JSON list of C-alpha atoms and ligand atoms in Angstrom, two decimals:
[
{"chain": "A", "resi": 1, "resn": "UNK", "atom": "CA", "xyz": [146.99, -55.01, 40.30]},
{"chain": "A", "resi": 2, "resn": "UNK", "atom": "CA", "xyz": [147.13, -58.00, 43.12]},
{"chain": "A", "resi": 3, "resn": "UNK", "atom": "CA", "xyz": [145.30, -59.66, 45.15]},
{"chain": "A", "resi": 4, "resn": "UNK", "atom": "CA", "xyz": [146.43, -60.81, 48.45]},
{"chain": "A", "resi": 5, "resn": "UNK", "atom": "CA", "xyz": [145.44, -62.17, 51.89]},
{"chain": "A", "resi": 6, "resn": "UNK", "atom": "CA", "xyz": [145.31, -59.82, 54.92]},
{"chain": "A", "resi": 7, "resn": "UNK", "atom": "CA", "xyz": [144.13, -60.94, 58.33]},
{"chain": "A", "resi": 8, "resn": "UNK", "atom": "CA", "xyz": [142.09, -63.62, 56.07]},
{"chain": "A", "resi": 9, "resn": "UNK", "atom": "CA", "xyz": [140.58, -61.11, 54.16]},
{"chain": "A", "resi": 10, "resn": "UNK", "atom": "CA", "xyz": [141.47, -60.34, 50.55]},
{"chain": "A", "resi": 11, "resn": "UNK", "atom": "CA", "xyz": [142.69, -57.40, 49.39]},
{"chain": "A", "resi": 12, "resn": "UNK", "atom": "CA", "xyz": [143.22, -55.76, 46.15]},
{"chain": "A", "resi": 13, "resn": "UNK", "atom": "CA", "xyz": [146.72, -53.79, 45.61]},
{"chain": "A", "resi": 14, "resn": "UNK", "atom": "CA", "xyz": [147.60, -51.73, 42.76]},
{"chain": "A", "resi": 15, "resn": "UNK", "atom": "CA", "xyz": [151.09, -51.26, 42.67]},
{"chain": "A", "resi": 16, "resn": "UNK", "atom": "CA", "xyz": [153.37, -48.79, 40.60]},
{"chain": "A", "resi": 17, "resn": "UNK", "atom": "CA", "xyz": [156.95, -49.44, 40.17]},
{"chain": "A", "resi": 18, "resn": "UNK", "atom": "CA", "xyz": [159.09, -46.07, 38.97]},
{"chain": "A", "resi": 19, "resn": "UNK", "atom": "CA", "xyz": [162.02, -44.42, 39.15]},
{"chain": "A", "resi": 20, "resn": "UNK", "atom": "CA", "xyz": [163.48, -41.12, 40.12]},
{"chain": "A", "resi": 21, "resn": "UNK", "atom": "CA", "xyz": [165.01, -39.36, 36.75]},
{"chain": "A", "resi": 22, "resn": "UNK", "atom": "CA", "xyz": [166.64, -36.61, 36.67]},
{"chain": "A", "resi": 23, "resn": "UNK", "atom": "CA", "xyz": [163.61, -34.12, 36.57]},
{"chain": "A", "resi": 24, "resn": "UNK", "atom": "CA", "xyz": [161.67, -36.09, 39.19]},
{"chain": "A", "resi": 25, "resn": "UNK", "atom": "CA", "xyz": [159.12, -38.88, 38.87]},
{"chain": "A", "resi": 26, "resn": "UNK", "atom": "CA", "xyz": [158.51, -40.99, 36.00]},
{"chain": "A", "resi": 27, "resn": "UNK", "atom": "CA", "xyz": [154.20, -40.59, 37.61]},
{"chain": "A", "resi": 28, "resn": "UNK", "atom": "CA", "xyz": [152.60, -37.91, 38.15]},
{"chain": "A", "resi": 29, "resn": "UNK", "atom": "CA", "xyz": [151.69, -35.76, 41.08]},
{"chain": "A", "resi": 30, "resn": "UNK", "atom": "CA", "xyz": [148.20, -37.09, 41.55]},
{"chain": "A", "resi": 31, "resn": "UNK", "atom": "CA", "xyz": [149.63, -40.21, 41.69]},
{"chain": "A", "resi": 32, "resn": "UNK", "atom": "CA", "xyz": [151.70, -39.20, 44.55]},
{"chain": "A", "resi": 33, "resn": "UNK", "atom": "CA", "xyz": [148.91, -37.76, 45.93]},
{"chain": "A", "resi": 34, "resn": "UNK", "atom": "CA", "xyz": [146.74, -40.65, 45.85]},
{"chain": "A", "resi": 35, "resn": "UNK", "atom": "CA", "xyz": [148.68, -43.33, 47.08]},
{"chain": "A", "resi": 36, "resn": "UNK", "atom": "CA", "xyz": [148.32, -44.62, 50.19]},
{"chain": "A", "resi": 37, "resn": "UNK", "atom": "CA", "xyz": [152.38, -46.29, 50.54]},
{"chain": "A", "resi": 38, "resn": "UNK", "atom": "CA", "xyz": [155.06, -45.27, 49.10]},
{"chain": "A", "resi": 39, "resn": "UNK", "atom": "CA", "xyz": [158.10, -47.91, 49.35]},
{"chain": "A", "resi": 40, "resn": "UNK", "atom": "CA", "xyz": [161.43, -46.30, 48.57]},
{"chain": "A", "resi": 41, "resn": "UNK", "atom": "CA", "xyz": [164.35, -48.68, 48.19]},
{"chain": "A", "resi": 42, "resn": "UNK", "atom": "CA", "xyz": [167.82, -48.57, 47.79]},
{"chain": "A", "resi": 43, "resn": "UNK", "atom": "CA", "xyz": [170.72, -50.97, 47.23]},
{"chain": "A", "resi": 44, "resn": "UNK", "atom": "CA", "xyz": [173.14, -51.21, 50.25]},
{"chain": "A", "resi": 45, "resn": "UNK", "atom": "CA", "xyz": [176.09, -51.60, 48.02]},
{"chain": "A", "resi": 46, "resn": "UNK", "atom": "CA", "xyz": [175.01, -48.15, 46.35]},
{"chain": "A", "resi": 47, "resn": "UNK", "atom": "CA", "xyz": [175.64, -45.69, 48.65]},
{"chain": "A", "resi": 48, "resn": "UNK", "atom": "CA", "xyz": [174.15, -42.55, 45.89]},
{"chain": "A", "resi": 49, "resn": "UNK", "atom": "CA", "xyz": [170.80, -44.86, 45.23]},
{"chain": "A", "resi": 50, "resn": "UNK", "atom": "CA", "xyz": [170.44, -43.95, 49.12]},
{"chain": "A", "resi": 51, "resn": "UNK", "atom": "CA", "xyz": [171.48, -40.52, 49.15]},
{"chain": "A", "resi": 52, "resn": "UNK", "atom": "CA", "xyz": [169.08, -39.84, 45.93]},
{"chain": "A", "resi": 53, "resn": "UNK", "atom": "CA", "xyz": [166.10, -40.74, 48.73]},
{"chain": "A", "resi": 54, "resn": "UNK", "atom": "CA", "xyz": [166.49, -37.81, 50.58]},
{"chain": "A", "resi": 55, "resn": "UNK", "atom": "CA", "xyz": [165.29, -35.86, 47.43]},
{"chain": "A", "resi": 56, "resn": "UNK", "atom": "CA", "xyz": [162.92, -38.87, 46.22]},
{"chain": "A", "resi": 57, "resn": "UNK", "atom": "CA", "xyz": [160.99, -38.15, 50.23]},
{"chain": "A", "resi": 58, "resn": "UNK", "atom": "CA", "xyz": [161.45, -34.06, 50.50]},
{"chain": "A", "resi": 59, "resn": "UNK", "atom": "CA", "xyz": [159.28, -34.29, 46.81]},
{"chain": "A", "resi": 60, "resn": "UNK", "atom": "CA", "xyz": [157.10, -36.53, 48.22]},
{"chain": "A", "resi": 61, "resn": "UNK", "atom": "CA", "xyz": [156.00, -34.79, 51.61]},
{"chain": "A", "resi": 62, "resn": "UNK", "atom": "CA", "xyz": [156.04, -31.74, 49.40]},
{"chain": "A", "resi": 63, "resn": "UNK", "atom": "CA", "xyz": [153.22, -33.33, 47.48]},
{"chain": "A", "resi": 64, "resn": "UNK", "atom": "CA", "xyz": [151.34, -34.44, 50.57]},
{"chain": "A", "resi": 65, "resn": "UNK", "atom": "CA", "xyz": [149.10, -32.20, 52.25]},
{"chain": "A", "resi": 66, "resn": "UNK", "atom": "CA", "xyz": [148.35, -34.94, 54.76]},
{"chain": "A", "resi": 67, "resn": "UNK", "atom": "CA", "xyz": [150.09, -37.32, 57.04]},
{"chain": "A", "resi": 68, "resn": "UNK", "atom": "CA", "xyz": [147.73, -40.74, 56.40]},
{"chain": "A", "resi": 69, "resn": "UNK", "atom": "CA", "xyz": [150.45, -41.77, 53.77]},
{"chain": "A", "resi": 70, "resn": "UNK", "atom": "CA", "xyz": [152.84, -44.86, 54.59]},
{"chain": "A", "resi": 71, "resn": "UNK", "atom": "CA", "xyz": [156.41, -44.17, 54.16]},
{"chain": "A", "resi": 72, "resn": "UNK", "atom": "CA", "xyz": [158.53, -47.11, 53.60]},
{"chain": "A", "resi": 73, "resn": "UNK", "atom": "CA", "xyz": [162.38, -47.57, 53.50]},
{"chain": "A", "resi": 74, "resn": "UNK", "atom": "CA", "xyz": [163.54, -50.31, 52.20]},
{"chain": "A", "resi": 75, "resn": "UNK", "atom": "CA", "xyz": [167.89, -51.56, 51.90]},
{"chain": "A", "resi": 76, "resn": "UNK", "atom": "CA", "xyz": [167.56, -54.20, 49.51]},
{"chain": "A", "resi": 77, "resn": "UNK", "atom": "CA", "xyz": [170.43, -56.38, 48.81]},
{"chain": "A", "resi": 78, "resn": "UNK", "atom": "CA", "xyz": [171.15, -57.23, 52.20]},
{"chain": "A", "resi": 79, "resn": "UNK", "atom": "CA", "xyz": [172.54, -60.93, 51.07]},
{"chain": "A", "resi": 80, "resn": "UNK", "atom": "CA", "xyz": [175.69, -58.46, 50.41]},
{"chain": "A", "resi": 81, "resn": "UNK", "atom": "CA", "xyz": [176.57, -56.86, 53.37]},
{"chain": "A", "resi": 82, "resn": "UNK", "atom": "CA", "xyz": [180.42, -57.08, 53.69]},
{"chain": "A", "resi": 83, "resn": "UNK", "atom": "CA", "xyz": [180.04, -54.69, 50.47]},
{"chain": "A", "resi": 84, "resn": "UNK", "atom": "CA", "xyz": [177.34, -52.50, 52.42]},
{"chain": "A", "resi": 85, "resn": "UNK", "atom": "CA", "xyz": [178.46, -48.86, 51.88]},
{"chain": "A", "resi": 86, "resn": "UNK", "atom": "CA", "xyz": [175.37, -47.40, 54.45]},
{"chain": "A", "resi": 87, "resn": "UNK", "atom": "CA", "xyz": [174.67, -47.63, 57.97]},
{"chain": "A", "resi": 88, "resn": "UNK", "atom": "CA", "xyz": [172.22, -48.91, 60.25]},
{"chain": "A", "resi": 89, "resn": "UNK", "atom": "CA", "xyz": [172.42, -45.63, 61.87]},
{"chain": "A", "resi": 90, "resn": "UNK", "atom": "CA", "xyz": [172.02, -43.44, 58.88]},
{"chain": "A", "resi": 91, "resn": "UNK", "atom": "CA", "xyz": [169.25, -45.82, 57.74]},
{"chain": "A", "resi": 92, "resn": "UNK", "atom": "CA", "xyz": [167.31, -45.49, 60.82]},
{"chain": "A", "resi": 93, "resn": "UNK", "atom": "CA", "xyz": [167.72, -41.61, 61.15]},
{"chain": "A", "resi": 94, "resn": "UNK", "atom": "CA", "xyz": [166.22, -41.25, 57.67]},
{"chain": "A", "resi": 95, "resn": "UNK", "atom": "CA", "xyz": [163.20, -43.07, 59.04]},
{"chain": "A", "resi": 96, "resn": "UNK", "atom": "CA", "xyz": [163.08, -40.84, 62.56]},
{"chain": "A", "resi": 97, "resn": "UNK", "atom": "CA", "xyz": [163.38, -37.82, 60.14]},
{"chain": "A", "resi": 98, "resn": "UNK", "atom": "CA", "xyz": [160.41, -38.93, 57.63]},
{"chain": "A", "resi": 99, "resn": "UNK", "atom": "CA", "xyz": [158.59, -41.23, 59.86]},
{"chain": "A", "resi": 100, "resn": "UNK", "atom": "CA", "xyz": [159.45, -44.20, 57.57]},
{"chain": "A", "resi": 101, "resn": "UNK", "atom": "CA", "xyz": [158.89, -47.86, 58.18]},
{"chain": "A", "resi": 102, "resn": "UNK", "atom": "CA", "xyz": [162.69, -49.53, 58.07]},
{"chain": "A", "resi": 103, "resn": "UNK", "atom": "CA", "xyz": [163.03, -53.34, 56.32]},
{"chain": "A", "resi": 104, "resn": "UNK", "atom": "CA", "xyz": [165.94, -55.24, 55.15]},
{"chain": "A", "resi": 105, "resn": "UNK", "atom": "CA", "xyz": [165.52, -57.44, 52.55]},
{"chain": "A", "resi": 106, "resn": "UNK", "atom": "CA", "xyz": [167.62, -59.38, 49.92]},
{"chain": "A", "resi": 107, "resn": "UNK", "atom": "CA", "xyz": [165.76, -59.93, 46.37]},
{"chain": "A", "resi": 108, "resn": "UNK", "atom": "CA", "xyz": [167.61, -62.73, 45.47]},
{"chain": "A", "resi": 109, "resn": "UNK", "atom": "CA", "xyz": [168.32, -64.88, 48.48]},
{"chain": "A", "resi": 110, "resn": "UNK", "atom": "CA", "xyz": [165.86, -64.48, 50.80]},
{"chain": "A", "resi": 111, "resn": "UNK", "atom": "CA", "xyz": [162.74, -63.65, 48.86]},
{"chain": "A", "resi": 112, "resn": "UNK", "atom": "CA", "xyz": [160.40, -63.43, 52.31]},
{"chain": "A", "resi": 113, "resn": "UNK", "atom": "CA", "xyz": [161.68, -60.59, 53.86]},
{"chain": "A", "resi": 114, "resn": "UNK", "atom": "CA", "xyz": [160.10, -58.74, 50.37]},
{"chain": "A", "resi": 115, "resn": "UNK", "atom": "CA", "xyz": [156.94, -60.16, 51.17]},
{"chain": "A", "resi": 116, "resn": "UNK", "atom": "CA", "xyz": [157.45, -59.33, 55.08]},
{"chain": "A", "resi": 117, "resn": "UNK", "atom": "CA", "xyz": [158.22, -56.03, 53.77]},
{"chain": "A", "resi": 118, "resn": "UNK", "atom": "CA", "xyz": [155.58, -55.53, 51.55]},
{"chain": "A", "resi": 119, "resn": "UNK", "atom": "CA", "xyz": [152.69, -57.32, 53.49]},
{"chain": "A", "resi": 120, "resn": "UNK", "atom": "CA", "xyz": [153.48, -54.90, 56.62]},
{"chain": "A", "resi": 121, "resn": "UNK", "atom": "CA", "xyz": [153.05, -52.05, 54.46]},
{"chain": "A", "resi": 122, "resn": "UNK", "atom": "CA", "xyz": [149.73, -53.25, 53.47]},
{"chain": "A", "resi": 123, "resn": "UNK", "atom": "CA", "xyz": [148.75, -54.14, 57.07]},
{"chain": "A", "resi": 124, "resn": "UNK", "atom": "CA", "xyz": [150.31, -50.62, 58.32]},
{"chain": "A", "resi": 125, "resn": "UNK", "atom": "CA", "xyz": [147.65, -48.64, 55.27]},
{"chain": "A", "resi": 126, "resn": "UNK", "atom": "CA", "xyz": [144.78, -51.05, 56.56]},
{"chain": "A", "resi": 127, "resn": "UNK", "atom": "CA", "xyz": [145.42, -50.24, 60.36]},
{"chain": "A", "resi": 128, "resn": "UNK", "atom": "CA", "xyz": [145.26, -46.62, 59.33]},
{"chain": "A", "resi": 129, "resn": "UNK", "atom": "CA", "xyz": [142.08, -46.56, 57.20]},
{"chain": "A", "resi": 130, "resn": "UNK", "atom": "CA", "xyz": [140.64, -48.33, 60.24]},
{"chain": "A", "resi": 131, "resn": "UNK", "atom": "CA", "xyz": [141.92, -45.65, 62.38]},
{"chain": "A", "resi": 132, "resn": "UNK", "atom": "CA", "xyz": [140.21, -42.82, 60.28]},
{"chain": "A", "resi": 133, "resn": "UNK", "atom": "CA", "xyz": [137.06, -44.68, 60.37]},
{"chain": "A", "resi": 134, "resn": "UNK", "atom": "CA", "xyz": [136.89, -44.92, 63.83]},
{"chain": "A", "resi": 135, "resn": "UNK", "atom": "CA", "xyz": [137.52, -40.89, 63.99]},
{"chain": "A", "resi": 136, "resn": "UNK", "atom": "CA", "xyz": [134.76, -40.24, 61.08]},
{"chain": "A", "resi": 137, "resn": "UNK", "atom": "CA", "xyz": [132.36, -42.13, 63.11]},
{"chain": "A", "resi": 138, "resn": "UNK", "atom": "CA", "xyz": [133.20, -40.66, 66.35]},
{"chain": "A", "resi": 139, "resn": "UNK", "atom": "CA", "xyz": [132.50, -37.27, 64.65]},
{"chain": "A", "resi": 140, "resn": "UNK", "atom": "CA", "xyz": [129.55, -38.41, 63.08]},
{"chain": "A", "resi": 141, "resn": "UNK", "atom": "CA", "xyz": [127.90, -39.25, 67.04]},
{"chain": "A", "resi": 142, "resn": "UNK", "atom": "CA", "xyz": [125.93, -36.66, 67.29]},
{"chain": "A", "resi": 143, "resn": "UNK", "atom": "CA", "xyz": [126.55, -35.30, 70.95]},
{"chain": "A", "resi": 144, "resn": "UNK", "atom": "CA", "xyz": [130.07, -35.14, 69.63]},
{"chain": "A", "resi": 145, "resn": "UNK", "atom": "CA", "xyz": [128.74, -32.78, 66.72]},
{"chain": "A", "resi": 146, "resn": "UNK", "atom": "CA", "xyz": [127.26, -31.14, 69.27]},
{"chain": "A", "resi": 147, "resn": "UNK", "atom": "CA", "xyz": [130.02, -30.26, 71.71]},
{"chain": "A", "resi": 148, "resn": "UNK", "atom": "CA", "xyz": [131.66, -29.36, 68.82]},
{"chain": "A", "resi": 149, "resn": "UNK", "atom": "CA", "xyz": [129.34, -26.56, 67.77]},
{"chain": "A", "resi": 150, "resn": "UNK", "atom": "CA", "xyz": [129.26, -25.46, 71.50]},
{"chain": "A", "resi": 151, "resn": "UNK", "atom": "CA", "xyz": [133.07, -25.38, 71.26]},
{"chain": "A", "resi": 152, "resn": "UNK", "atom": "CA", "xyz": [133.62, -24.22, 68.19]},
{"chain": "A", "resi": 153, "resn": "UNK", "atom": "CA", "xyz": [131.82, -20.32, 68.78]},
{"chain": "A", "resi": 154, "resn": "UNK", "atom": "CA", "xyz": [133.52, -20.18, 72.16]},
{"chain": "A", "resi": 155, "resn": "UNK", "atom": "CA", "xyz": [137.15, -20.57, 70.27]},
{"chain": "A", "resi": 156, "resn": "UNK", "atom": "CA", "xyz": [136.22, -17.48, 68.09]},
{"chain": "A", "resi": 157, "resn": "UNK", "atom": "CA", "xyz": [135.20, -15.72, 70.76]},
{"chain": "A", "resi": 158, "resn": "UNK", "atom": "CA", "xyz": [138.49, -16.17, 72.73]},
{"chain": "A", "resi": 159, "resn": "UNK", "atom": "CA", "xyz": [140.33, -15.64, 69.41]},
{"chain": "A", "resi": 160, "resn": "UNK", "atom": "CA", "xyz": [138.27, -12.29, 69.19]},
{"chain": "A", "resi": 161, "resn": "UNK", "atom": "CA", "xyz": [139.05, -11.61, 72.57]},
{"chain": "A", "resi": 162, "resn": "UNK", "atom": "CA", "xyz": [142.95, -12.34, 72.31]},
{"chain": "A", "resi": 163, "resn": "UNK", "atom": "CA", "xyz": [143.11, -10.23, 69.16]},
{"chain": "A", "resi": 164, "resn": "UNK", "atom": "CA", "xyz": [141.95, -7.07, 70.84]},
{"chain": "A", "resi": 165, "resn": "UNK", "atom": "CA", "xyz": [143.83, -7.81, 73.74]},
{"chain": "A", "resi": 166, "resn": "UNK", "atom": "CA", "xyz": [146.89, -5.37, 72.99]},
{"chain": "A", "resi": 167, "resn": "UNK", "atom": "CA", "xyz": [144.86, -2.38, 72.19]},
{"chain": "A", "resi": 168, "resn": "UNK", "atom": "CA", "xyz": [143.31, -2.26, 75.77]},
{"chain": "B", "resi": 1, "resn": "GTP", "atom": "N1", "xyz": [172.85, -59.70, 45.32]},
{"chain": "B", "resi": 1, "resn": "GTP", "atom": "C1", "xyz": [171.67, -59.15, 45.07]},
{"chain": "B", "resi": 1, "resn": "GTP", "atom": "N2", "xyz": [171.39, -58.67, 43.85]},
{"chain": "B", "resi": 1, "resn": "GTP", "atom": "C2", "xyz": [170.18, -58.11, 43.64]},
{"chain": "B", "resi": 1, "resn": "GTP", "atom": "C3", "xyz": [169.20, -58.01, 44.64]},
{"chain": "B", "resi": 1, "resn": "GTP", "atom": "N3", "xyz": [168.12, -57.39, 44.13]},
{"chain": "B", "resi": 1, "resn": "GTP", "atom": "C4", "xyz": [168.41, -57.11, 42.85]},
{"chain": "B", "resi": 1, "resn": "GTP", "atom": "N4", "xyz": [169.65, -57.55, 42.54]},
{"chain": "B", "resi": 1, "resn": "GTP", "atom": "C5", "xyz": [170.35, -57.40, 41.28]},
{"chain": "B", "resi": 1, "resn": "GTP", "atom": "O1", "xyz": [170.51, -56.01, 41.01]},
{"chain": "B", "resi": 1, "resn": "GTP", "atom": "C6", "xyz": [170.36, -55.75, 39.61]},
{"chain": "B", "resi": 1, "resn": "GTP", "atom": "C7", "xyz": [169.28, -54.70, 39.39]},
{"chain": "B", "resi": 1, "resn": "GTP", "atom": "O2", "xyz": [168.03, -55.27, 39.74]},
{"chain": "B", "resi": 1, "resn": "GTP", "atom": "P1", "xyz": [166.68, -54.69, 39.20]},
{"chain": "B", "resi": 1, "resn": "GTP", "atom": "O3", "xyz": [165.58, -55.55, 39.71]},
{"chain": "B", "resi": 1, "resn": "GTP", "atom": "O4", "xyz": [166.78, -54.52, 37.71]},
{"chain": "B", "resi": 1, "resn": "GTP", "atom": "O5", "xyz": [166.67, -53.30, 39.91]},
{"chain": "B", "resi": 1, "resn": "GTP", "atom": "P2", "xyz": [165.66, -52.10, 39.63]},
{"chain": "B", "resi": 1, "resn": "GTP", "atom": "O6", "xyz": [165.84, -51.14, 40.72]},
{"chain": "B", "resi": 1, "resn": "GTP", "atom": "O7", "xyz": [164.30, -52.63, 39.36]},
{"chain": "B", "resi": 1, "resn": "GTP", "atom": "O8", "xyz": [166.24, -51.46, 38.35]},
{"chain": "B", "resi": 1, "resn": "GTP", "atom": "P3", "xyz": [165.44, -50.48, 37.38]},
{"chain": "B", "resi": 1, "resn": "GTP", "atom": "O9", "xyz": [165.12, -51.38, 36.22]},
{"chain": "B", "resi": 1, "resn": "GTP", "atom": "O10", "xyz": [166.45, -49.44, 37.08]},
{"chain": "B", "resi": 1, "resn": "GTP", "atom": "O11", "xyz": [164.24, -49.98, 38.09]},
{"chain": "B", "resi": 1, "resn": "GTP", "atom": "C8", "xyz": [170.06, -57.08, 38.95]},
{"chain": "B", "resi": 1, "resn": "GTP", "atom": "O12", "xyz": [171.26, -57.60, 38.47]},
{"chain": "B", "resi": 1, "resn": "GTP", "atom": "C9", "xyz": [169.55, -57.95, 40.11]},
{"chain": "B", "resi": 1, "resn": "GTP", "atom": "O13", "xyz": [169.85, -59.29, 39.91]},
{"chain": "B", "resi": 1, "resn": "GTP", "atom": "C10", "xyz": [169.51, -58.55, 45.94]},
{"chain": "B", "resi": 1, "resn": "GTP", "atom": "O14", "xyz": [168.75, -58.49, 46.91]},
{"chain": "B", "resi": 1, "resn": "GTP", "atom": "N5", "xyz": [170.75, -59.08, 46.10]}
]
């Protein structure tokens, strides 16, 4: 668990650091479930620790029954990039296909693009709780409700309508 300072606020972070094993995740499901990142990174010099993602995120959005979740990808060890063995382009296309955030970073040399990387991800999950907020309260104003219940029998009355449709 961490503290740290968003937008001059502070924030609490619990953060769980695992691996892909052979028969999946060293957490569980729920934990999957429940978290609201998920920062998958690989090694640019290790072309399989990138190819192992596309299995890490299919598991992942198979556990997801919602969209709110942040995907991050992250090529770490970019300090070593004559020995990169994956591209920008096949980096960003696993991001278009997953809807992932893309950072570079390098671990040992340049120890602020992690915290660039990880303090976006954090401001990218507050941006979205904000968003849902907004939505719950917009719900929540009741003429909203109400247009809603007007709406709502009119739809099932179409749908009623459009089912008997081919029999007439
Ligand atoms: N050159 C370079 N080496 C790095 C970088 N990040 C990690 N390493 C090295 O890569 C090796 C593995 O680093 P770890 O931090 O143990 O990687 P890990 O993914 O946590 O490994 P697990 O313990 O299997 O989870 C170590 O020798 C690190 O020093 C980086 O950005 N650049």
């Amino acid at each position: 668990t961490q503290q740290c300072t968003l937008d001059g606020k502070t924030i609490t972070v619990h953060v769980l650091d695992t691996a892909w094993q052979a028969n999946g995740f060293s957490i569980k499901d729920d934990q999957i479930v429940w978290a609201d990142a998920i920062i998958m990174v690989y090694s640019i010099t290790d072309r399989k620790s990138f190819e192992k993602l596309r299995e890490v995120a299919d598991y992942i959005i198979s556990k997801k029954t919602d969209s709110k979740t942040v995907l991050a990808l992250v090529a770490n060890k970019s300090d070593l990039v004559h020995m990169s063995c994956v591209t920008n382009l096949e980096a960003t296309q696993f991001c278009a296909e997953y809807n992932c955030l893309f950072f570079e970073t390098s671990a040992s040399e340049n120890y602020n693009s992690v915290t660039n990387a990880y303090m976006s991800v954090c401001k990218q999950v507050k941006s979205n709780y904000k968003k849902r907020e907004k939505i719950s309260k917009f719900m929540q104003n009741p003429a909203i409700k109400a247009k809603l219940q007007i709406r709502n029998p009119i739809r099932g009355l179409e749908m009623k309508w459009r089912s008997r449709a081919p029999t007439m």
